[in-house]
Coordinates of C-alpha atoms in Angstrom, one line a residue:
Chain A
G1 CA 6.6 13.9 8.2
Q2 CA 8.7 11.4 6.5
Q3 CA 8.9 11.3 2.8
L4 CA 10.3 8.8 0.1
N5 CA 11.7 9.9 -3.3
Q6 CA 11.1 7.1 -5.8
S7 CA 12.7 7.1 -9.1
P8 CA 12.3 6.9 -12.0
Q9 CA 8.7 7.9 -12.1
S10 CA 8.1 5.7 -15.2
M11 CA 10.2 3.7 -17.7
F12 CA 9.8 1.9 -20.9
I13 CA 12.1 -1.0 -21.5
Q14 CA 12.5 -3.7 -24.1
E15 CA 11.5 -7.2 -23.0
G16 CA 14.7 -9.1 -21.8
E17 CA 16.3 -5.9 -20.4
D18 CA 17.1 -5.5 -16.7
V19 CA 15.4 -3.0 -14.6
S20 CA 16.4 -0.9 -11.6
M21 CA 14.5 1.6 -9.5
N22 CA 15.1 3.1 -6.2
C23 CA 13.8 4.9 -3.1
T24 CA 15.6 7.5 -1.0
S25 CA 14.7 9.3 2.2
S26 CA 15.9 12.0 4.4
S27 CA 14.9 9.7 7.5
I28 CA 16.1 6.3 8.5
F29 CA 14.0 3.3 8.3
N30 CA 14.3 -0.2 9.7
T31 CA 11.9 -1.7 7.3
W32 CA 11.8 -1.5 3.6
L33 CA 9.0 -3.1 1.5
W34 CA 8.6 -3.5 -2.3
Y35 CA 5.1 -3.8 -3.7
K36 CA 3.8 -4.3 -7.4
Q37 CA 0.3 -3.1 -8.4
D38 CA -1.5 -4.4 -11.4
P39 CA -4.2 -2.1 -12.9
G40 CA -7.4 -2.3 -10.9
E41 CA -5.9 -4.5 -8.1
G42 CA -4.5 -4.0 -4.7
P43 CA -0.6 -3.9 -4.3
V44 CA 1.0 -7.2 -3.8
L45 CA 4.1 -7.4 -1.6
L46 CA 7.2 -8.6 -3.4
I47 CA 10.1 -8.4 -1.1
A48 CA 10.6 -7.2 2.7
L49 CA 13.8 -6.0 4.1
Y50 CA 14.7 -5.7 7.7
K51 CA 18.4 -5.2 8.0
A52 CA 20.7 -2.6 6.8
G53 CA 22.8 -4.1 3.9
E54 CA 20.4 -7.0 3.4
L55 CA 20.1 -8.2 -0.2
T56 CA 17.1 -10.4 -0.8
S57 CA 15.8 -12.0 -4.0
N58 CA 12.4 -13.3 -5.2
G59 CA 12.9 -15.0 -8.5
R60 CA 14.1 -12.5 -11.0
L61 CA 13.6 -9.7 -8.4
T62 CA 16.5 -8.5 -6.2
A63 CA 16.1 -5.8 -3.5
Q64 CA 18.7 -4.2 -1.2
F65 CA 18.3 -2.4 2.0
G66 CA 20.9 0.5 2.0
I67 CA 23.7 0.6 4.6
T68 CA 22.7 4.2 5.6
R69 CA 19.1 2.8 6.2
K70 CA 17.9 5.9 4.0
D71 CA 17.4 3.9 0.7
S72 CA 16.6 0.8 -1.1
F73 CA 16.6 -0.3 -4.6
L74 CA 14.8 -3.1 -6.6
N75 CA 16.2 -4.8 -9.6
I76 CA 14.3 -6.9 -12.1
S77 CA 16.5 -9.0 -14.4
A78 CA 15.5 -10.3 -17.9
S79 CA 12.1 -8.4 -17.9
I80 CA 9.0 -10.0 -19.5
P81 CA 5.6 -8.6 -20.3
S82 CA 4.1 -9.5 -17.0
D83 CA 6.3 -7.3 -15.2
V84 CA 4.2 -4.3 -16.3
G85 CA 2.6 -2.5 -13.6
I86 CA 3.4 0.1 -10.8
Y87 CA 6.2 -0.6 -8.3
F88 CA 5.9 0.9 -4.9
C89 CA 8.5 1.1 -2.2
A90 CA 7.5 1.6 1.3
G91 CA 9.5 2.3 4.5
L92 CA 8.8 2.0 8.2
Y93 CA 10.5 3.3 11.4
S94 CA 9.1 1.0 14.1
G95 CA 9.7 3.5 16.9
A96 CA 7.3 4.6 19.6
G97 CA 4.6 2.2 18.4
S98 CA 4.4 3.4 14.8
Y99 CA 2.3 1.3 12.6
Q100 CA 2.6 3.5 9.5
L101 CA 4.2 2.7 6.3
T102 CA 5.6 5.8 4.1
F103 CA 4.9 5.0 0.4
G104 CA 6.9 6.3 -2.5
K105 CA 4.8 7.6 -5.4
G106 CA 5.5 4.6 -7.6
T107 CA 7.5 3.6 -10.6
K108 CA 5.3 2.8 -13.6
L109 CA 7.0 0.0 -15.7
S110 CA 6.1 -0.6 -19.4
V111 CA 7.7 -3.6 -21.1
I112 CA 7.8 -3.5 -25.0
P113 CA 7.6 -7.0 -26.5
Chain B
S1 CA -4.1 -18.7 5.4
Q2 CA -5.1 -15.2 5.8
T3 CA -7.3 -13.4 3.3
I4 CA -8.8 -9.9 3.1
H5 CA -12.0 -9.1 1.2
Q6 CA -13.4 -5.7 0.2
W7 CA -16.9 -4.9 -1.1
P8 CA -18.3 -3.6 -3.2
A9 CA -15.7 -3.8 -6.0
T10 CA -16.9 -0.9 -7.9
L11 CA -19.4 1.9 -6.8
V12 CA -20.9 4.7 -8.6
Q13 CA -22.5 7.3 -6.3
P14 CA -23.9 10.7 -6.7
V15 CA -22.6 13.9 -4.9
G16 CA -24.0 14.2 -1.5
S17 CA -25.0 10.6 -1.2
P18 CA -23.8 8.3 1.9
L19 CA -21.0 5.7 1.5
S20 CA -20.2 2.6 3.3
L21 CA -17.2 0.3 2.2
E22 CA -16.4 -2.8 4.0
C23 CA -13.3 -4.7 4.6
T24 CA -13.0 -8.1 6.5
V25 CA -10.1 -10.2 7.2
E26 CA -10.0 -13.9 7.7
G27 CA -7.5 -16.3 9.2
T28 CA -5.9 -14.0 11.7
S29 CA -6.8 -12.3 15.0
N30 CA -6.3 -8.8 16.2
P31 CA -4.8 -7.4 13.0
N32 CA -3.9 -3.8 12.5
L33 CA -6.1 -2.4 9.8
Y34 CA -5.7 0.4 7.4
W35 CA -7.6 2.4 4.8
Y36 CA -5.9 3.9 2.0
R37 CA -7.0 6.1 -1.0
Q38 CA -5.3 6.0 -4.4
A39 CA -6.1 8.7 -6.9
A40 CA -5.6 7.6 -10.6
G41 CA -1.8 7.1 -11.3
R42 CA -0.8 8.3 -7.8
G43 CA 0.5 7.0 -4.7
L44 CA -1.2 5.7 -1.7
Q45 CA -2.5 8.1 0.9
L46 CA -3.2 6.7 4.3
L47 CA -6.7 7.6 5.7
F48 CA -7.2 5.6 8.9
Y49 CA -5.7 2.9 10.7
S50 CA -7.0 0.8 13.7
V51 CA -5.0 -1.3 16.1
G52 CA -8.0 -2.9 17.8
I53 CA -11.9 -2.8 18.2
G54 CA -13.2 0.7 18.4
Q55 CA -9.7 2.3 18.0
I56 CA -9.4 4.6 15.0
S57 CA -6.7 7.0 14.2
S58 CA -7.3 9.6 11.5
E59 CA -4.5 10.8 9.3
V60 CA -6.2 13.2 7.0
P61 CA -9.1 15.4 8.1
Q62 CA -11.9 15.0 5.6
N63 CA -15.5 14.1 5.4
L64 CA -14.8 10.5 5.7
S65 CA -14.9 8.3 8.9
A66 CA -14.0 4.9 9.8
S67 CA -15.2 2.3 12.3
R68 CA -14.1 -1.0 13.6
P69 CA -17.2 -2.8 15.1
Q70 CA -15.5 -6.2 15.1
D71 CA -12.0 -7.6 15.4
R72 CA -11.6 -8.3 11.7
Q73 CA -14.1 -5.7 10.2
F74 CA -13.2 -2.3 9.1
I75 CA -15.7 0.1 7.6
L76 CA -15.0 3.4 5.7
S77 CA -18.2 5.9 5.7
S78 CA -19.3 9.2 4.7
K79 CA -22.4 11.0 5.2
K80 CA -22.2 13.2 2.1
L81 CA -19.8 12.4 -0.9
L82 CA -17.8 15.1 -2.6
L83 CA -16.5 14.8 -6.1
S84 CA -13.1 14.7 -4.7
D85 CA -13.7 11.5 -2.9
S86 CA -13.4 9.7 -6.2
G87 CA -10.7 7.0 -6.2
F88 CA -9.5 3.5 -5.5
Y89 CA -9.8 2.7 -1.8
L90 CA -7.6 -0.1 -0.5
C91 CA -7.9 -1.9 2.9
A92 CA -4.8 -3.4 4.3
W93 CA -3.9 -5.5 7.2
T94 CA -0.9 -6.4 9.4
I95 CA -0.3 -8.8 12.1
G96 CA 0.8 -6.2 14.5
S97 CA 3.9 -4.3 15.8
S98 CA 6.1 -7.6 15.4
Y99 CA 5.6 -7.6 11.6
N100 CA 5.6 -4.7 9.4
E101 CA 4.5 -6.2 6.0
Q102 CA 0.9 -4.9 5.1
F103 CA -1.1 -7.0 2.9
F104 CA -3.7 -5.2 0.8
G105 CA -7.3 -6.1 -0.4
P106 CA -8.4 -5.9 -3.9
G107 CA -9.8 -2.5 -3.5
T108 CA -12.9 -0.5 -4.3
R109 CA -13.2 1.8 -7.2
L110 CA -15.4 4.7 -6.2
T111 CA -16.7 7.2 -8.9
V112 CA -18.7 10.2 -7.5
L113 CA -20.6 12.0 -10.0

């Protein structure tokens, strides 16, 4: 089956620093999604990407759909303490009636005030 | 607007006991529904998904089962819980094949002792 490699697995940064994480796959996707999960809660959708090369921002967050359709990255600028959490990428190839997202294993972000 | 509910929020059950977790969605019709399990600090594992009433697809063979008795209700069950069933169970929905964003419920924390 399809697999996503998400990196880094975890990161510790100082408040105010920028953050970058990415996901790569051996298969192509035509949808990339980025979620954030706070402890004890369900993941919340941050950004959805539907076109290769697409660059989309949501406040301090920016995500891009790779040209090859096999990767995506998420950047967070000027991190703040509430950015702490686990960030998941997810990809979908919408072929043959597929309804299943493939999730990365997550990037755990810690922000040091 | 659409909302998704899960209950109970937390559950502690002895090994061998039955299980019933409920998920309901409001504000939409004919959603695709999903059950995921998340072990501590790990990624999301898809357990079941449903594209309509009575239609269940199982992704991982195990002692869990799912049912969809109504359009906006999705139930996860077990006749006899195992220790390995402990985890964080998340329900998610999406409008259908036209939209790929999945939206998650608040989750149920299950501890099997």
